[in-house]
PDB file of C-alpha atoms in Angstrom:
ATOM      1  CA  UNK A   1      28.931 -36.467 -36.103  1.00  0.00           C
ATOM      2  CA  UNK A   2      25.164 -36.979 -36.162  1.00  0.00           C
ATOM      3  CA  UNK A   3      23.424 -37.553 -32.840  1.00  0.00           C
ATOM      4  CA  UNK A   4      21.075 -40.500 -32.943  1.00  0.00           C
ATOM      5  CA  UNK A   5      17.448 -39.625 -32.288  1.00  0.00           C
ATOM      6  CA  UNK A   6      16.110 -41.592 -29.354  1.00  0.00           C
ATOM      7  CA  UNK A   7      12.944 -43.495 -30.355  1.00  0.00           C
ATOM      8  CA  UNK A   8       9.743 -43.047 -28.383  1.00  0.00           C
ATOM      9  CA  UNK A   9       6.488 -44.953 -28.057  1.00  0.00           C
ATOM     10  CA  UNK A  10       3.135 -43.632 -26.893  1.00  0.00           C
ATOM     11  CA  UNK A  11      -0.160 -44.902 -25.500  1.00  0.00           C
ATOM     12  CA  UNK A  12      -3.401 -42.915 -25.311  1.00  0.00           C
ATOM     13  CA  UNK A  13      -6.477 -43.744 -23.256  1.00  0.00           C
ATOM     14  CA  UNK A  14      -8.814 -42.180 -20.683  1.00  0.00           C
ATOM     15  CA  UNK A  15      -8.934 -42.107 -16.887  1.00  0.00           C
ATOM     16  CA  UNK A  16      -9.967 -39.668 -14.156  1.00  0.00           C
ATOM     17  CA  UNK A  17     -12.527 -38.255 -16.583  1.00  0.00           C
ATOM     18  CA  UNK A  18      -9.862 -36.969 -18.963  1.00  0.00           C
ATOM     19  CA  UNK A  19      -7.347 -38.000 -21.616  1.00  0.00           C
ATOM     20  CA  UNK A  20      -4.187 -39.881 -20.677  1.00  0.00           C
ATOM     21  CA  UNK A  21      -1.010 -39.953 -22.730  1.00  0.00           C
ATOM     22  CA  UNK A  22       2.081 -41.932 -21.759  1.00  0.00           C
ATOM     23  CA  UNK A  23       5.311 -41.688 -23.760  1.00  0.00           C
ATOM     24  CA  UNK A  24       8.520 -43.612 -23.071  1.00  0.00           C
ATOM     25  CA  UNK A  25      11.945 -43.314 -24.669  1.00  0.00           C
ATOM     26  CA  UNK A  26      12.255 -47.104 -24.680  1.00  0.00           C
ATOM     27  CA  UNK A  27       9.420 -48.580 -26.798  1.00  0.00           C
ATOM     28  CA  UNK A  28       9.965 -52.028 -25.283  1.00  0.00           C
ATOM     29  CA  UNK A  29       8.964 -50.694 -21.853  1.00  0.00           C
ATOM     30  CA  UNK A  30       5.776 -48.928 -22.900  1.00  0.00           C
ATOM     31  CA  UNK A  31       3.372 -51.753 -22.022  1.00  0.00           C
ATOM     32  CA  UNK A  32       4.799 -52.399 -18.565  1.00  0.00           C
ATOM     33  CA  UNK A  33       4.853 -48.668 -17.814  1.00  0.00           C
ATOM     34  CA  UNK A  34       1.269 -48.370 -19.008  1.00  0.00           C
ATOM     35  CA  UNK A  35       0.130 -51.103 -16.618  1.00  0.00           C
ATOM     36  CA  UNK A  36       1.852 -49.373 -13.708  1.00  0.00           C
ATOM     37  CA  UNK A  37       0.331 -46.033 -14.724  1.00  0.00           C
ATOM     38  CA  UNK A  38      -3.159 -47.565 -14.856  1.00  0.00           C
ATOM     39  CA  UNK A  39      -2.747 -48.941 -11.323  1.00  0.00           C
ATOM     40  CA  UNK A  40      -1.546 -45.603  -9.998  1.00  0.00           C
ATOM     41  CA  UNK A  41      -4.397 -43.656 -11.567  1.00  0.00           C
ATOM     42  CA  UNK A  42      -6.940 -46.161 -10.240  1.00  0.00           C
ATOM     43  CA  UNK A  43      -5.551 -45.572  -6.744  1.00  0.00           C
ATOM     44  CA  UNK A  44      -5.800 -41.802  -7.187  1.00  0.00           C
ATOM     45  CA  UNK A  45      -9.385 -42.085  -8.434  1.00  0.00           C
ATOM     46  CA  UNK A  46     -10.451 -44.290  -5.510  1.00  0.00           C
ATOM     47  CA  UNK A  47      -8.797 -41.863  -3.102  1.00  0.00           C
ATOM     48  CA  UNK A  48      -9.467 -38.376  -4.484  1.00  0.00           C
ATOM     49  CA  UNK A  49     -12.616 -38.437  -6.632  1.00  0.00           C
ATOM     50  CA  UNK A  50     -15.522 -36.324  -5.405  1.00  0.00           C
ATOM     51  CA  UNK A  51     -17.793 -38.099  -7.891  1.00  0.00           C
ATOM     52  CA  UNK A  52     -17.470 -41.506  -6.227  1.00  0.00           C
ATOM     53  CA  UNK A  53     -19.518 -42.164  -3.110  1.00  0.00           C
ATOM     54  CA  UNK A  54     -16.985 -44.809  -2.120  1.00  0.00           C
ATOM     55  CA  UNK A  55     -13.902 -42.597  -2.443  1.00  0.00           C
ATOM     56  CA  UNK A  56     -11.828 -41.691   0.582  1.00  0.00           C
ATOM     57  CA  UNK A  57     -12.358 -37.988  -0.148  1.00  0.00           C
ATOM     58  CA  UNK A  58     -16.156 -38.397  -0.078  1.00  0.00           C
ATOM     59  CA  UNK A  59     -15.910 -40.181   3.252  1.00  0.00           C
ATOM     60  CA  UNK A  60     -13.738 -37.375   4.636  1.00  0.00           C
ATOM     61  CA  UNK A  61     -16.366 -34.786   3.648  1.00  0.00           C
ATOM     62  CA  UNK A  62     -18.853 -36.598   5.879  1.00  0.00           C
ATOM     63  CA  UNK A  63     -16.785 -36.644   9.089  1.00  0.00           C
ATOM     64  CA  UNK A  64     -18.583 -33.598  10.606  1.00  0.00           C
ATOM     65  CA  UNK A  65     -15.447 -31.819  11.711  1.00  0.00           C
ATOM     66  CA  UNK A  66     -13.876 -34.755  13.556  1.00  0.00           C
ATOM     67  CA  UNK A  67     -10.110 -35.272  13.193  1.00  0.00           C
ATOM     68  CA  UNK A  68      -9.874 -38.272  10.874  1.00  0.00           C
ATOM     69  CA  UNK A  69      -6.931 -40.482  10.025  1.00  0.00           C
ATOM     70  CA  UNK A  70      -6.434 -40.683   6.260  1.00  0.00           C
ATOM     71  CA  UNK A  71      -4.258 -42.754   3.970  1.00  0.00           C
ATOM     72  CA  UNK A  72      -0.764 -41.487   3.111  1.00  0.00           C
ATOM     73  CA  UNK A  73      -1.977 -41.015  -0.472  1.00  0.00           C
ATOM     74  CA  UNK A  74      -4.844 -38.699   0.487  1.00  0.00           C
ATOM     75  CA  UNK A  75      -2.633 -36.873   2.975  1.00  0.00           C
ATOM     76  CA  UNK A  76      -0.147 -36.195   0.182  1.00  0.00           C
ATOM     77  CA  UNK A  77      -2.885 -35.024  -2.197  1.00  0.00           C
ATOM     78  CA  UNK A  78      -4.294 -32.674   0.437  1.00  0.00           C
ATOM     79  CA  UNK A  79      -0.836 -31.337   1.269  1.00  0.00           C
ATOM     80  CA  UNK A  80      -0.332 -30.468  -2.408  1.00  0.00           C
ATOM     81  CA  UNK A  81      -3.736 -28.742  -2.544  1.00  0.00           C
ATOM     82  CA  UNK A  82      -3.088 -26.695   0.595  1.00  0.00           C
ATOM     83  CA  UNK A  83       0.388 -25.748  -0.574  1.00  0.00           C
ATOM     84  CA  UNK A  84      -1.118 -24.546  -3.868  1.00  0.00           C
ATOM     85  CA  UNK A  85      -3.687 -22.471  -1.977  1.00  0.00           C
ATOM     86  CA  UNK A  86      -0.990 -20.803   0.109  1.00  0.00           C
ATOM     87  CA  UNK A  87       1.289 -20.201  -2.890  1.00  0.00           C
ATOM     88  CA  UNK A  88      -1.512 -18.553  -4.876  1.00  0.00           C
ATOM     89  CA  UNK A  89      -2.852 -16.407  -2.036  1.00  0.00           C
ATOM     90  CA  UNK A  90      -6.002 -18.512  -2.004  1.00  0.00           C
ATOM     91  CA  UNK A  91      -6.777 -18.167  -5.712  1.00  0.00           C
ATOM     92  CA  UNK A  92      -6.665 -21.965  -5.945  1.00  0.00           C
ATOM     93  CA  UNK A  93      -8.805 -23.206  -3.060  1.00  0.00           C
ATOM     94  CA  UNK A  94      -9.802 -26.837  -2.369  1.00  0.00           C
ATOM     95  CA  UNK A  95     -12.962 -25.795  -0.486  1.00  0.00           C
ATOM     96  CA  UNK A  96     -14.859 -24.977  -3.711  1.00  0.00           C
ATOM     97  CA  UNK A  97     -16.667 -28.334  -3.763  1.00  0.00           C
ATOM     98  CA  UNK A  98     -20.059 -26.985  -2.677  1.00  0.00           C
ATOM     99  CA  UNK A  99     -19.794 -24.080  -5.131  1.00  0.00           C
ATOM    100  CA  UNK A 100     -19.217 -26.490  -8.019  1.00  0.00           C
ATOM    101  CA  UNK A 101     -22.086 -28.695  -6.912  1.00  0.00           C
ATOM    102  CA  UNK A 102     -24.408 -25.680  -6.759  1.00  0.00           C
ATOM    103  CA  UNK A 103     -23.508 -24.942 -10.381  1.00  0.00           C
ATOM    104  CA  UNK A 104     -24.448 -28.472 -11.421  1.00  0.00           C
ATOM    105  CA  UNK A 105     -20.932 -29.913 -11.565  1.00  0.00           C
ATOM    106  CA  UNK A 106     -21.711 -32.759  -9.190  1.00  0.00           C
ATOM    107  CA  UNK A 107     -20.857 -35.792 -11.331  1.00  0.00           C
ATOM    108  CA  UNK A 108     -18.570 -36.876 -14.141  1.00  0.00           C
ATOM    109  CA  UNK A 109     -18.346 -34.098 -16.714  1.00  0.00           C
ATOM    110  CA  UNK A 110     -19.837 -36.167 -19.541  1.00  0.00           C
ATOM    111  CA  UNK A 111     -23.028 -36.428 -17.474  1.00  0.00           C
ATOM    112  CA  UNK A 112     -22.965 -32.743 -16.511  1.00  0.00           C
ATOM    113  CA  UNK A 113     -23.106 -31.750 -20.175  1.00  0.00           C
ATOM    114  CA  UNK A 114     -26.290 -33.772 -20.682  1.00  0.00           C
ATOM    115  CA  UNK A 115     -28.188 -31.947 -17.920  1.00  0.00           C
ATOM    116  CA  UNK A 116     -29.597 -28.506 -18.766  1.00  0.00           C
ATOM    117  CA  UNK A 117     -31.723 -27.891 -15.693  1.00  0.00           C
ATOM    118  CA  UNK A 118     -31.493 -24.217 -14.625  1.00  0.00           C
ATOM    119  CA  UNK A 119     -29.527 -23.213 -11.539  1.00  0.00           C
ATOM    120  CA  UNK A 120     -29.655 -20.080  -9.402  1.00  0.00           C
ATOM    121  CA  UNK A 121     -26.394 -18.178  -9.269  1.00  0.00           C
ATOM    122  CA  UNK A 122     -25.681 -16.922  -5.766  1.00  0.00           C
ATOM    123  CA  UNK A 123     -22.592 -14.970  -4.748  1.00  0.00           C
ATOM    124  CA  UNK A 124     -21.135 -16.727  -1.724  1.00  0.00           C
ATOM    125  CA  UNK A 125     -17.470 -16.772  -0.726  1.00  0.00           C
ATOM    126  CA  UNK A 126     -16.121 -20.316  -0.356  1.00  0.00           C
ATOM    127  CA  UNK A 127     -15.241 -21.435   3.206  1.00  0.00           C
ATOM    128  CA  UNK A 128     -11.498 -21.039   2.653  1.00  0.00           C
ATOM    129  CA  UNK A 129      -8.521 -23.387   2.659  1.00  0.00           C
ATOM    130  CA  UNK A 130      -7.249 -22.197   6.047  1.00  0.00           C
ATOM    131  CA  UNK A 131     -10.175 -23.997   7.707  1.00  0.00           C
ATOM    132  CA  UNK A 132      -8.751 -27.370   6.639  1.00  0.00           C
ATOM    133  CA  UNK A 133      -6.277 -28.769   9.146  1.00  0.00           C
ATOM    134  CA  UNK A 134      -3.822 -31.425   8.006  1.00  0.00           C
ATOM    135  CA  UNK A 135      -1.522 -32.942  10.619  1.00  0.00           C
ATOM    136  CA  UNK A 136       1.160 -34.813   8.697  1.00  0.00           C
ATOM    137  CA  UNK A 137       2.729 -36.114  11.907  1.00  0.00           C
ATOM    138  CA  UNK A 138      -0.410 -38.012  12.921  1.00  0.00           C
ATOM    139  CA  UNK A 139      -1.865 -38.479   9.437  1.00  0.00           C
ATOM    140  CA  UNK A 140      -5.133 -36.828  10.455  1.00  0.00           C
ATOM    141  CA  UNK A 141      -7.303 -34.256   8.682  1.00  0.00           C
ATOM    142  CA  UNK A 142     -10.055 -32.045  10.065  1.00  0.00           C
ATOM    143  CA  UNK A 143     -12.706 -30.803   7.629  1.00  0.00           C
ATOM    144  CA  UNK A 144     -15.351 -28.602   9.297  1.00  0.00           C
ATOM    145  CA  UNK A 145     -18.945 -29.715   8.877  1.00  0.00           C
ATOM    146  CA  UNK A 146     -20.548 -28.522   5.643  1.00  0.00           C
ATOM    147  CA  UNK A 147     -17.324 -28.084   3.676  1.00  0.00           C
ATOM    148  CA  UNK A 148     -17.035 -30.119   0.486  1.00  0.00           C
ATOM    149  CA  UNK A 149     -13.541 -30.527  -0.882  1.00  0.00           C
ATOM    150  CA  UNK A 150     -12.569 -30.527  -4.552  1.00  0.00           C
ATOM    151  CA  UNK A 151      -9.025 -31.431  -5.574  1.00  0.00           C
ATOM    152  CA  UNK A 152      -9.625 -30.885  -9.276  1.00  0.00           C
ATOM    153  CA  UNK A 153      -7.203 -27.944  -9.499  1.00  0.00           C
ATOM    154  CA  UNK A 154      -4.267 -29.980  -8.189  1.00  0.00           C
ATOM    155  CA  UNK A 155      -4.893 -33.734  -8.141  1.00  0.00           C
ATOM    156  CA  UNK A 156      -4.364 -34.525 -11.834  1.00  0.00           C
ATOM    157  CA  UNK A 157      -1.132 -32.537 -11.983  1.00  0.00           C
ATOM    158  CA  UNK A 158       0.116 -34.145  -8.776  1.00  0.00           C
ATOM    159  CA  UNK A 159      -0.831 -37.575 -10.146  1.00  0.00           C
ATOM    160  CA  UNK A 160       1.129 -36.838 -13.336  1.00  0.00           C
ATOM    161  CA  UNK A 161       4.210 -35.848 -11.295  1.00  0.00           C
ATOM    162  CA  UNK A 162       3.926 -38.914  -9.101  1.00  0.00           C
ATOM    163  CA  UNK A 163       3.442 -41.288 -12.026  1.00  0.00           C
ATOM    164  CA  UNK A 164       6.230 -39.851 -14.190  1.00  0.00           C
ATOM    165  CA  UNK A 165       8.699 -40.054 -11.319  1.00  0.00           C
ATOM    166  CA  UNK A 166       7.710 -43.613 -10.363  1.00  0.00           C
ATOM    167  CA  UNK A 167       7.711 -44.908 -13.933  1.00  0.00           C
ATOM    168  CA  UNK A 168      11.074 -43.348 -14.801  1.00  0.00           C
ATOM    169  CA  UNK A 169      12.665 -44.859 -11.696  1.00  0.00           C
ATOM    170  CA  UNK A 170      11.130 -48.286 -12.343  1.00  0.00           C
ATOM    171  CA  UNK A 171      11.870 -48.411 -16.076  1.00  0.00           C
ATOM    172  CA  UNK A 172      15.155 -46.528 -16.188  1.00  0.00           C
ATOM    173  CA  UNK A 173      14.102 -44.533 -19.251  1.00  0.00           C
ATOM    174  CA  UNK A 174      12.597 -41.174 -20.070  1.00  0.00           C
ATOM    175  CA  UNK A 175       8.880 -40.850 -19.369  1.00  0.00           C
ATOM    176  CA  UNK A 176       6.197 -38.289 -20.162  1.00  0.00           C
ATOM    177  CA  UNK A 177       2.775 -38.466 -18.504  1.00  0.00           C
ATOM    178  CA  UNK A 178       0.014 -36.091 -19.616  1.00  0.00           C
ATOM    179  CA  UNK A 179      -3.372 -36.048 -17.881  1.00  0.00           C
ATOM    180  CA  UNK A 180      -5.720 -33.718 -19.686  1.00  0.00           C
ATOM    181  CA  UNK A 181      -2.899 -31.312 -20.497  1.00  0.00           C
ATOM    182  CA  UNK A 182      -1.181 -31.518 -17.112  1.00  0.00           C
ATOM    183  CA  UNK A 183       2.195 -32.822 -18.288  1.00  0.00           C
ATOM    184  CA  UNK A 184       5.078 -34.160 -16.193  1.00  0.00           C
ATOM    185  CA  UNK A 185       8.369 -35.561 -17.465  1.00  0.00           C
ATOM    186  CA  UNK A 186      11.081 -37.559 -15.706  1.00  0.00           C
ATOM    187  CA  UNK A 187      14.220 -39.453 -16.632  1.00  0.00           C
ATOM    188  CA  UNK A 188      16.441 -38.775 -19.639  1.00  0.00           C
ATOM    189  CA  UNK A 189      14.459 -36.839 -22.271  1.00  0.00           C
ATOM    190  CA  UNK A 190      14.656 -37.407 -26.024  1.00  0.00           C
ATOM    191  CA  UNK A 191      17.218 -35.399 -27.962  1.00  0.00           C
ATOM    192  CA  UNK A 192      16.064 -31.790 -27.964  1.00  0.00           C
ATOM    193  CA  UNK A 193      13.620 -32.405 -25.131  1.00  0.00           C
ATOM    194  CA  UNK A 194      10.025 -33.565 -25.184  1.00  0.00           C
ATOM    195  CA  UNK A 195       8.235 -31.797 -28.044  1.00  0.00           C
ATOM    196  CA  UNK A 196       4.969 -30.547 -26.600  1.00  0.00           C
ATOM    197  CA  UNK A 197       2.253 -28.726 -28.484  1.00  0.00           C
ATOM    198  CA  UNK A 198       0.748 -26.038 -26.269  1.00  0.00           C
ATOM    199  CA  UNK A 199      -2.837 -25.831 -27.402  1.00  0.00           C
ATOM    200  CA  UNK A 200      -5.856 -23.656 -26.912  1.00  0.00           C
ATOM    201  CA  UNK A 201      -9.261 -25.216 -27.622  1.00  0.00           C
ATOM    202  CA  UNK A 202     -10.190 -28.800 -26.785  1.00  0.00           C
ATOM    203  CA  UNK A 203     -10.110 -31.388 -29.559  1.00  0.00           C
ATOM    204  CA  UNK A 204      -8.524 -34.726 -30.514  1.00  0.00           C
ATOM    205  CA  UNK A 205      -4.828 -34.603 -29.711  1.00  0.00           C
ATOM    206  CA  UNK A 206      -3.681 -36.026 -33.054  1.00  0.00           C
ATOM    207  CA  UNK A 207      -5.840 -33.891 -35.335  1.00  0.00           C
ATOM    208  CA  UNK A 208      -4.444 -30.810 -37.038  1.00  0.00           C
ATOM    209  CA  UNK A 209      -5.502 -27.589 -35.276  1.00  0.00           C
ATOM    210  CA  UNK A 210      -8.408 -25.727 -36.809  1.00  0.00           C
ATOM    211  CA  UNK A 211      -8.208 -22.148 -35.519  1.00  0.00           C
ATOM    212  CA  UNK A 212      -6.442 -19.849 -33.024  1.00  0.00           C
ATOM    213  CA  UNK A 213      -2.847 -19.826 -31.688  1.00  0.00           C
ATOM    214  CA  UNK A 214      -0.661 -22.744 -30.685  1.00  0.00           C
ATOM    215  CA  UNK A 215       3.040 -23.378 -30.149  1.00  0.00           C
ATOM    216  CA  UNK A 216       5.386 -26.356 -30.017  1.00  0.00           C
ATOM    217  CA  UNK A 217       8.158 -26.257 -27.419  1.00  0.00           C
ATOM    218  CA  UNK A 218      10.829 -28.563 -26.020  1.00  0.00           C
ATOM    219  CA  UNK A 219      10.500 -29.559 -22.349  1.00  0.00           C
ATOM    220  CA  UNK A 220      13.552 -31.161 -20.717  1.00  0.00           C
ATOM    221  CA  UNK A 221      12.386 -31.529 -17.101  1.00  0.00           C
ATOM    222  CA  UNK A 222       9.679 -30.597 -14.647  1.00  0.00           C
ATOM    223  CA  UNK A 223       6.121 -29.949 -15.694  1.00  0.00           C
ATOM    224  CA  UNK A 224       3.887 -27.927 -17.952  1.00  0.00           C
ATOM    225  CA  UNK A 225       0.196 -27.182 -17.458  1.00  0.00           C
ATOM    226  CA  UNK A 226      -2.477 -25.356 -19.413  1.00  0.00           C
ATOM    227  CA  UNK A 227      -5.666 -24.112 -17.764  1.00  0.00           C
ATOM    228  CA  UNK A 228      -8.620 -22.571 -19.555  1.00  0.00           C
ATOM    229  CA  UNK A 229     -12.308 -21.789 -19.408  1.00  0.00           C
ATOM    230  CA  UNK A 230     -13.287 -23.156 -22.829  1.00  0.00           C
ATOM    231  CA  UNK A 231     -12.452 -26.831 -22.418  1.00  0.00           C
ATOM    232  CA  UNK A 232     -14.841 -27.676 -19.587  1.00  0.00           C
ATOM    233  CA  UNK A 233     -18.023 -25.637 -19.780  1.00  0.00           C
ATOM    234  CA  UNK A 234     -21.751 -26.399 -19.673  1.00  0.00           C
ATOM    235  CA  UNK A 235     -25.127 -24.686 -19.819  1.00  0.00           C
ATOM    236  CA  UNK A 236     -27.710 -24.419 -17.063  1.00  0.00           C
ATOM    237  CA  UNK A 237     -30.809 -22.562 -18.185  1.00  0.00           C
ATOM    238  CA  UNK A 238     -29.641 -19.218 -19.567  1.00  0.00           C
ATOM    239  CA  UNK A 239     -26.156 -19.476 -18.053  1.00  0.00           C
ATOM    240  CA  UNK A 240     -22.967 -20.800 -19.653  1.00  0.00           C
ATOM    241  CA  UNK A 241     -20.750 -21.982 -16.805  1.00  0.00           C
ATOM    242  CA  UNK A 242     -17.221 -23.325 -16.379  1.00  0.00           C
ATOM    243  CA  UNK A 243     -15.193 -25.023 -13.650  1.00  0.00           C
ATOM    244  CA  UNK A 244     -12.679 -22.297 -12.717  1.00  0.00           C
ATOM    245  CA  UNK A 245     -14.167 -20.824  -9.543  1.00  0.00           C
ATOM    246  CA  UNK A 246     -13.431 -17.438  -8.021  1.00  0.00           C
ATOM    247  CA  UNK A 247     -13.162 -18.211  -4.280  1.00  0.00           C
ATOM    248  CA  UNK A 248     -14.357 -14.674  -3.442  1.00  0.00           C
ATOM    249  CA  UNK A 249     -17.728 -15.216  -5.151  1.00  0.00           C
ATOM    250  CA  UNK A 250     -18.155 -18.975  -5.452  1.00  0.00           C
ATOM    251  CA  UNK A 251     -19.002 -18.444  -9.140  1.00  0.00           C
ATOM    252  CA  UNK A 252     -17.120 -19.077 -12.391  1.00  0.00           C
ATOM    253  CA  UNK A 253     -14.383 -16.512 -12.751  1.00  0.00           C
ATOM    254  CA  UNK A 254     -14.619 -13.693 -15.307  1.00  0.00           C
ATOM    255  CA  UNK A 255     -11.175 -13.465 -16.849  1.00  0.00           C
ATOM    256  CA  UNK A 256      -9.528 -11.842 -19.873  1.00  0.00           C
ATOM    257  CA  UNK A 257      -7.590 -15.060 -20.514  1.00  0.00           C
ATOM    258  CA  UNK A 258      -8.858 -17.936 -22.631  1.00  0.00           C
ATOM    259  CA  UNK A 259      -5.959 -20.155 -21.615  1.00  0.00           C
ATOM    260  CA  UNK A 260      -2.816 -19.864 -19.505  1.00  0.00           C
ATOM    261  CA  UNK A 261       0.154 -22.236 -19.828  1.00  0.00           C
ATOM    262  CA  UNK A 262       2.931 -22.345 -17.230  1.00  0.00           C
ATOM    263  CA  UNK A 263       6.188 -24.295 -16.968  1.00  0.00           C
ATOM    264  CA  UNK A 264       7.565 -25.055 -13.500  1.00  0.00           C
ATOM    265  CA  UNK A 265       9.794 -27.419 -11.552  1.00  0.00           C
ATOM    266  CA  UNK A 266       6.872 -29.849 -11.337  1.00  0.00           C
ATOM    267  CA  UNK A 267       3.435 -30.163 -12.877  1.00  0.00           C
ATOM    268  CA  UNK A 268       1.552 -29.495  -9.635  1.00  0.00           C
ATOM    269  CA  UNK A 269       3.194 -26.092  -9.269  1.00  0.00           C
ATOM    270  CA  UNK A 270       2.655 -25.336 -12.967  1.00  0.00           C
ATOM    271  CA  UNK A 271      -1.047 -26.152 -12.764  1.00  0.00           C
ATOM    272  CA  UNK A 272      -1.589 -24.204  -9.557  1.00  0.00           C
ATOM    273  CA  UNK A 273      -0.034 -21.162 -11.230  1.00  0.00           C
ATOM    274  CA  UNK A 274      -1.948 -21.515 -14.511  1.00  0.00           C
ATOM    275  CA  UNK A 275      -5.263 -21.871 -12.675  1.00  0.00           C
ATOM    276  CA  UNK A 276      -4.487 -18.993 -10.333  1.00  0.00           C
ATOM    277  CA  UNK A 277      -3.607 -16.796 -13.304  1.00  0.00           C
ATOM    278  CA  UNK A 278      -7.141 -17.210 -14.663  1.00  0.00           C
ATOM    279  CA  UNK A 279      -8.539 -16.157 -11.280  1.00  0.00           C
ATOM    280  CA  UNK A 280      -6.158 -13.218 -10.915  1.00  0.00           C
ATOM    281  CA  UNK A 281      -7.207 -11.844 -14.306  1.00  0.00           C
ATOM    282  CA  UNK A 282      -5.373  -8.778 -15.562  1.00  0.00           C
ATOM    283  CA  UNK A 283      -2.832  -8.988 -12.769  1.00  0.00           C
ATOM    284  CA  UNK A 284      -1.759 -12.477 -13.802  1.00  0.00           C
ATOM    285  CA  UNK A 285       1.096 -11.486 -16.104  1.00  0.00           C
ATOM    286  CA  UNK A 286       2.765  -9.355 -13.414  1.00  0.00           C
ATOM    287  CA  UNK A 287       2.159 -12.045 -10.768  1.00  0.00           C
ATOM    288  CA  UNK A 288       3.719 -14.799 -12.900  1.00  0.00           C
ATOM    289  CA  UNK A 289       6.654 -12.566 -13.839  1.00  0.00           C
ATOM    290  CA  UNK A 290       7.260 -11.804 -10.164  1.00  0.00           C
ATOM    291  CA  UNK A 291       7.440 -15.519  -9.440  1.00  0.00           C
ATOM    292  CA  UNK A 292       9.808 -15.996 -12.399  1.00  0.00           C
ATOM    293  CA  UNK A 293       7.501 -18.572 -13.899  1.00  0.00           C
ATOM    294  CA  UNK A 294       7.671 -18.915 -17.695  1.00  0.00           C
ATOM    295  CA  UNK A 295       4.125 -18.566 -18.986  1.00  0.00           C
ATOM    296  CA  UNK A 296       2.056 -18.119 -22.112  1.00  0.00           C
ATOM    297  CA  UNK A 297      -1.298 -16.352 -21.788  1.00  0.00           C
ATOM    298  CA  UNK A 298      -3.914 -16.222 -24.550  1.00  0.00           C
ATOM    299  CA  UNK A 299      -6.609 -13.545 -24.390  1.00  0.00           C
ATOM    300  CA  UNK A 300     -10.211 -14.168 -25.367  1.00  0.00           C
ATOM    301  CA  UNK A 301      -9.525 -12.604 -28.769  1.00  0.00           C
ATOM    302  CA  UNK A 302      -6.501 -14.856 -29.398  1.00  0.00           C
ATOM    303  CA  UNK A 303      -3.677 -12.435 -28.548  1.00  0.00           C
ATOM    304  CA  UNK A 304      -0.652 -14.245 -27.081  1.00  0.00           C
ATOM    305  CA  UNK A 305       1.323 -12.768 -24.184  1.00  0.00           C
ATOM    306  CA  UNK A 306       4.420 -14.452 -22.720  1.00  0.00           C
ATOM    307  CA  UNK A 307       6.469 -13.856 -19.581  1.00  0.00           C
ATOM    308  CA  UNK A 308      10.287 -13.874 -19.456  1.00  0.00           C
ATOM    309  CA  UNK A 309      11.720 -17.356 -19.764  1.00  0.00           C
ATOM    310  CA  UNK A 310       8.949 -18.838 -21.881  1.00  0.00           C
ATOM    311  CA  UNK A 311      10.798 -21.001 -24.432  1.00  0.00           C
ATOM    312  CA  UNK A 312      10.995 -19.838 -28.006  1.00  0.00           C
ATOM    313  CA  UNK A 313       8.492 -21.870 -29.961  1.00  0.00           C
ATOM    314  CA  UNK A 314       9.735 -24.296 -32.564  1.00  0.00           C
ATOM    315  CA  UNK A 315       6.336 -23.847 -34.211  1.00  0.00           C
ATOM    316  CA  UNK A 316       3.771 -21.095 -33.896  1.00  0.00           C
ATOM    317  CA  UNK A 317       0.645 -20.409 -35.919  1.00  0.00           C
ATOM    318  CA  UNK A 318      -2.755 -18.784 -35.738  1.00  0.00           C
ATOM    319  CA  UNK A 319      -4.582 -22.104 -35.651  1.00  0.00           C
ATOM    320  CA  UNK A 320      -6.249 -23.428 -32.545  1.00  0.00           C
ATOM    321  CA  UNK A 321      -5.466 -26.658 -30.774  1.00  0.00           C
ATOM    322  CA  UNK A 322      -6.607 -28.335 -27.560  1.00  0.00           C
ATOM    323  CA  UNK A 323      -5.235 -27.387 -24.158  1.00  0.00           C
ATOM    324  CA  UNK A 324      -3.900 -30.914 -23.783  1.00  0.00           C
ATOM    325  CA  UNK A 325      -0.122 -30.813 -24.100  1.00  0.00           C
ATOM    326  CA  UNK A 326       0.731 -33.209 -26.890  1.00  0.00           C
ATOM    327  CA  UNK A 327       4.246 -34.635 -27.233  1.00  0.00           C
TER     328      UNK A 327
END
């Protein structure tokens, strides 16, 4: 007996300053799911963006240390960020906002790339996530004066989890949501799982890879995230900078890894681990193995290292692809 292959339909667009891909196992439901996804991402942007003066996060940064009631959506986003900080021993820290601004990353990335004014690199430890107090019972948050929050290491992955879950429940079909490579799946997957290309260097998702390693795997549930230093970098004077910050120095991390991909029970956990692995450097493989997280690490020279549990690739080659997981 031959098992029928479940059809899928996909939509690609941009939001939150990154690529968006939505795939459903029922093509007839793609448009309605896409509308719901657009509404959800607009809510996340209005709530969590540090580039919008009118966002709720920007308003929270200006509360001068006063306990402030926040929306349930921002409270959830902050809870995810603080949980990631605790789980990674502070390697992923939401108090890096001022450090990123000092490096010139103070607006949408497309605008950052157009600005080559020099910056002065100063070693300064970030304030630290433990200084942020979130009271879920009262819905209040206290951010000490002078701390600027950045949810970039967790918000997209959390938004992907939230959207995939909501869309699958509403539509009753399998759903994949990928936001810049942070990929979450929910509902009944296609036969053999969601085929996802784990990629290395940024480029159009539908173009054939040009150089370096990539792999295609099947994902049945949970989330998959790839973090790297090559996709989002810019120049300031004589310095080439990127957005993965070492909380101990407040500067872009020096790491032996070009990209790290992690699979986990949800995308938020996967992305926290992949980002933390870049910060942890040479100790990342042992750390991920200790957590029993399947991972694929690519060194700066293109060598691929995997931890136990990483799925056997259905495709692997020495050509490079983007870090955006592509179903």
